[in-house]
JSON list of C-alpha atoms in Angstrom, two decimals:
[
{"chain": "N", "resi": 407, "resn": "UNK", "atom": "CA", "xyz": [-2.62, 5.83, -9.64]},
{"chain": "N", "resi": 408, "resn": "UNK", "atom": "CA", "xyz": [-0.55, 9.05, -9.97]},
{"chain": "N", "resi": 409, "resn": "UNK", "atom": "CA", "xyz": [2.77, 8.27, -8.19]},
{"chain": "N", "resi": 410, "resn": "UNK", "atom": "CA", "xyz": [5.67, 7.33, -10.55]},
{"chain": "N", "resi": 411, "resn": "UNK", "atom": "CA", "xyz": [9.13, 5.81, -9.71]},
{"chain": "N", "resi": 412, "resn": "UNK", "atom": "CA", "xyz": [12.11, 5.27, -11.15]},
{"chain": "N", "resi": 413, "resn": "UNK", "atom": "CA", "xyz": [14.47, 1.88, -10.56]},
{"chain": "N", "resi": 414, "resn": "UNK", "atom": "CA", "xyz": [12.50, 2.27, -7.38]},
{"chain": "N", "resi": 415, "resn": "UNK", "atom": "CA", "xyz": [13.51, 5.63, -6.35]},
{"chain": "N", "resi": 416, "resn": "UNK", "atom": "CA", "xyz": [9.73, 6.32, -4.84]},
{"chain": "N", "resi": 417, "resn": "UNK", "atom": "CA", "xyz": [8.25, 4.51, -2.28]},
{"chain": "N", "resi": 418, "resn": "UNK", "atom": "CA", "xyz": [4.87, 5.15, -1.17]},
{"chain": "N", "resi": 419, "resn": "UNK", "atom": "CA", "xyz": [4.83, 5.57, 1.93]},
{"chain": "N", "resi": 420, "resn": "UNK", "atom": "CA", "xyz": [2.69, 3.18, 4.63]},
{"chain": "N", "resi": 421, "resn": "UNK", "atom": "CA", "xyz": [0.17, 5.04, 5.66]},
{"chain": "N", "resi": 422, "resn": "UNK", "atom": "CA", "xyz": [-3.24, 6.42, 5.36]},
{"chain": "N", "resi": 423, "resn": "UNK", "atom": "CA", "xyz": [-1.79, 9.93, 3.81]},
{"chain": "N", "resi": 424, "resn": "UNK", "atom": "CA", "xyz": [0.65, 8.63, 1.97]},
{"chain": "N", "resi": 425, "resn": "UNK", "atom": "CA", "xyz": [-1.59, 6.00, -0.33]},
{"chain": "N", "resi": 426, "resn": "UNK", "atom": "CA", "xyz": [-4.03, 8.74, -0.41]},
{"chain": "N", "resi": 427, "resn": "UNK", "atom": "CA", "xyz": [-1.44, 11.09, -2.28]},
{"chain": "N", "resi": 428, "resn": "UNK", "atom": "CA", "xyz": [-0.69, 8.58, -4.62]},
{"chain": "N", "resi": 429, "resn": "UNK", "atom": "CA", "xyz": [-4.80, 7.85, -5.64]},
{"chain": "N", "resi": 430, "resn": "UNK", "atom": "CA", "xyz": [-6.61, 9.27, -8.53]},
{"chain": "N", "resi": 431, "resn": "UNK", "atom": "CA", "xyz": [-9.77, 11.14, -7.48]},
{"chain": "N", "resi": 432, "resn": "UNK", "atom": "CA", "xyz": [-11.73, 8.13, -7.85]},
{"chain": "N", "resi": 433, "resn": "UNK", "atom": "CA", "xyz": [-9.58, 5.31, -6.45]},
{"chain": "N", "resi": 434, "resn": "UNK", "atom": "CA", "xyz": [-8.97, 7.80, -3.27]},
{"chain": "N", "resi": 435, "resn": "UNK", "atom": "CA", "xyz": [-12.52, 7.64, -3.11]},
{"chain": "N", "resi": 436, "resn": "UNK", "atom": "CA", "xyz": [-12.14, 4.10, -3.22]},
{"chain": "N", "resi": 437, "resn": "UNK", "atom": "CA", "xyz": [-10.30, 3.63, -0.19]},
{"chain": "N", "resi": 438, "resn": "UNK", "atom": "CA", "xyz": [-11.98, 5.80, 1.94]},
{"chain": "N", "resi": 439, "resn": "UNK", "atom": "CA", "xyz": [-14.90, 3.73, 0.79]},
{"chain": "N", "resi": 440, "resn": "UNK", "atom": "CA", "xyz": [-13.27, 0.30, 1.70]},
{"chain": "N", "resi": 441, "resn": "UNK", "atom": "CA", "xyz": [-11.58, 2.01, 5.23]},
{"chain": "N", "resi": 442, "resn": "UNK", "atom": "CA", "xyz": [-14.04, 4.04, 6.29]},
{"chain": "N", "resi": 443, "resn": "UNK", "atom": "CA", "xyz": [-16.74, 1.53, 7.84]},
{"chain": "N", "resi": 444, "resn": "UNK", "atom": "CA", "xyz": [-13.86, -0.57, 9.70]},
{"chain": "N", "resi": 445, "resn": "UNK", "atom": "CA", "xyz": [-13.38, -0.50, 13.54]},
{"chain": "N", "resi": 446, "resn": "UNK", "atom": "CA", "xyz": [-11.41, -3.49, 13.64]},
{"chain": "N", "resi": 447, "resn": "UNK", "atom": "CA", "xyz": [-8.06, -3.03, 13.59]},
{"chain": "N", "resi": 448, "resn": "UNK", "atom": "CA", "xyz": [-7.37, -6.26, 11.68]},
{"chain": "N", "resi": 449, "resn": "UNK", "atom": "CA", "xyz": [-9.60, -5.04, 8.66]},
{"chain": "N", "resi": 450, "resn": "UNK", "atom": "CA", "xyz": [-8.42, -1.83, 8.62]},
{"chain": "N", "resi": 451, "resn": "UNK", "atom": "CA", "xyz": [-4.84, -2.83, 8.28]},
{"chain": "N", "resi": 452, "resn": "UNK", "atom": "CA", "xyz": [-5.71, -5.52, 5.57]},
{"chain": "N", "resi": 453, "resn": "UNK", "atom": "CA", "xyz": [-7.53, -2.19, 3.50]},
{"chain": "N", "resi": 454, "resn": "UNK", "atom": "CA", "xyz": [-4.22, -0.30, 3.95]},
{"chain": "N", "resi": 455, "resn": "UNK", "atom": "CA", "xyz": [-2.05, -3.17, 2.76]},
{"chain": "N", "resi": 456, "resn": "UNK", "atom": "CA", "xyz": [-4.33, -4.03, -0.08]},
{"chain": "N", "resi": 457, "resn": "UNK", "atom": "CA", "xyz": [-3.86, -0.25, -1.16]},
{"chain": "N", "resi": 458, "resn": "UNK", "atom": "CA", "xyz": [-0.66, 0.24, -0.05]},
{"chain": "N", "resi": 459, "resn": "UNK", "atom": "CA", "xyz": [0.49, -2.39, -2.43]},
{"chain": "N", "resi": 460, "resn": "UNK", "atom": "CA", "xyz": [-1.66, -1.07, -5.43]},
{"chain": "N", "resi": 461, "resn": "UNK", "atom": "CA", "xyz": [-0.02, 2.27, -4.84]},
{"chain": "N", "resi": 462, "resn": "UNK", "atom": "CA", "xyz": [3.28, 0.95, -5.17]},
{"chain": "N", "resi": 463, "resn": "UNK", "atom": "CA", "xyz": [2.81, -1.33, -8.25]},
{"chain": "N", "resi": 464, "resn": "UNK", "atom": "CA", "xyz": [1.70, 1.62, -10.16]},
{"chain": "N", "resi": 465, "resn": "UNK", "atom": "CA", "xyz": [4.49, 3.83, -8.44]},
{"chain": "N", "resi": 466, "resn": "UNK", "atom": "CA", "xyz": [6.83, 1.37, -10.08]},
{"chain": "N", "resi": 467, "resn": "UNK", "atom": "CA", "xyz": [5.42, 0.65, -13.41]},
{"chain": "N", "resi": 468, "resn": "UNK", "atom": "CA", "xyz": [7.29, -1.32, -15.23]},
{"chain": "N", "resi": 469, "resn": "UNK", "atom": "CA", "xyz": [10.10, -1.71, -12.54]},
{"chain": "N", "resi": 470, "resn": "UNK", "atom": "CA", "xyz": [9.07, -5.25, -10.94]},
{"chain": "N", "resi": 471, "resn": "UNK", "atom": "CA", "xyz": [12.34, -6.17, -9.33]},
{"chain": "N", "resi": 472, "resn": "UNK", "atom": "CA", "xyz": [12.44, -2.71, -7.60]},
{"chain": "N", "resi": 473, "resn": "UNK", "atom": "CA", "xyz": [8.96, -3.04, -6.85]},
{"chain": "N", "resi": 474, "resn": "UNK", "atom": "CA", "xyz": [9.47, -6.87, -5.21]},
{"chain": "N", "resi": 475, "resn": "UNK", "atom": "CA", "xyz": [12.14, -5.82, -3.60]},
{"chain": "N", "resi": 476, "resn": "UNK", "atom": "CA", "xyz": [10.54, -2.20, -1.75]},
{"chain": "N", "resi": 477, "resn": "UNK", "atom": "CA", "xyz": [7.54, -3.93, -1.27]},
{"chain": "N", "resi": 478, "resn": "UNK", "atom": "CA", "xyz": [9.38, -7.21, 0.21]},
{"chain": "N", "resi": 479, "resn": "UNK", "atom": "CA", "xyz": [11.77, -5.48, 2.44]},
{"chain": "N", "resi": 480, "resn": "UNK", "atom": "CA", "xyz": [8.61, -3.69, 4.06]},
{"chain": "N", "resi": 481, "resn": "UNK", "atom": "CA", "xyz": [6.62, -6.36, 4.40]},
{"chain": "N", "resi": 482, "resn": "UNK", "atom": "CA", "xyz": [9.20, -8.35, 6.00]},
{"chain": "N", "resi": 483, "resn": "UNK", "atom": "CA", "xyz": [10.48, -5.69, 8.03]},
{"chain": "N", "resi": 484, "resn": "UNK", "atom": "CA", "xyz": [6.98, -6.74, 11.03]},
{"chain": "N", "resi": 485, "resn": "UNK", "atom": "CA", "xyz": [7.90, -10.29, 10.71]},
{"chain": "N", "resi": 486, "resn": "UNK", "atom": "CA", "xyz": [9.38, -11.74, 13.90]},
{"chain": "N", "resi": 487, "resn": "UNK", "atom": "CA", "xyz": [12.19, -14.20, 14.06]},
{"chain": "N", "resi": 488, "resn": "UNK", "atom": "CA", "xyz": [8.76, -16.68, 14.62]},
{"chain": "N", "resi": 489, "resn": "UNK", "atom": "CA", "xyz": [6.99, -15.69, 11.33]},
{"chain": "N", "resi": 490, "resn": "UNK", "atom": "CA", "xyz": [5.60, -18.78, 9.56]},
{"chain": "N", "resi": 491, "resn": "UNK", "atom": "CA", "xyz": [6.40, -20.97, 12.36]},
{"chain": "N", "resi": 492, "resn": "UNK", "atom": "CA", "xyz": [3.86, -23.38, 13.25]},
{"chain": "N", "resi": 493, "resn": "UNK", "atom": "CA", "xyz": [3.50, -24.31, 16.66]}
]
């Protein structure tokens, strides 16, 4: 991973272009390994995510609470007043 952040000054953004900017060569490769084959929208999404995240771990080093906290507040931010309920 190339992106670096400071006290969580850099977020990586959510999407396809933005996780690919923050790849080395070989993990971009990677991910267009793991994406590429996927019609289903489901599995795609879950590749992005799964990068996404990786992306933003090394984009915050060391930083953990600013990482937790970026990567919580996006996360959260597609949750409906319903997530986690069980019906």
């Amino acid at each position: 991973m190339t992106a670096m952040a400071e006290s969580g000054t850099l977020r990586v953004p959510r999407s396809i272009n933005g996780i690919e900017h923050a790849l080395t060569y070989d993990e971009r490769a990677r991910f267009y390994a793991e994406l590429g084959p996927l019609e289903d929208p489901l599995d795609r999404e879950a590749v992005i995510t799964s990068w996404w995240l990786r992306a933003m771990s090394a984009a915050y080093g060391s930083d953990r609470s600013g990482y937790r906290a970026a990567v919580g507040r996006a996360l959260g931010a597609g949750r409906g007043p319903q997530a986690g309920a069980v019906a």
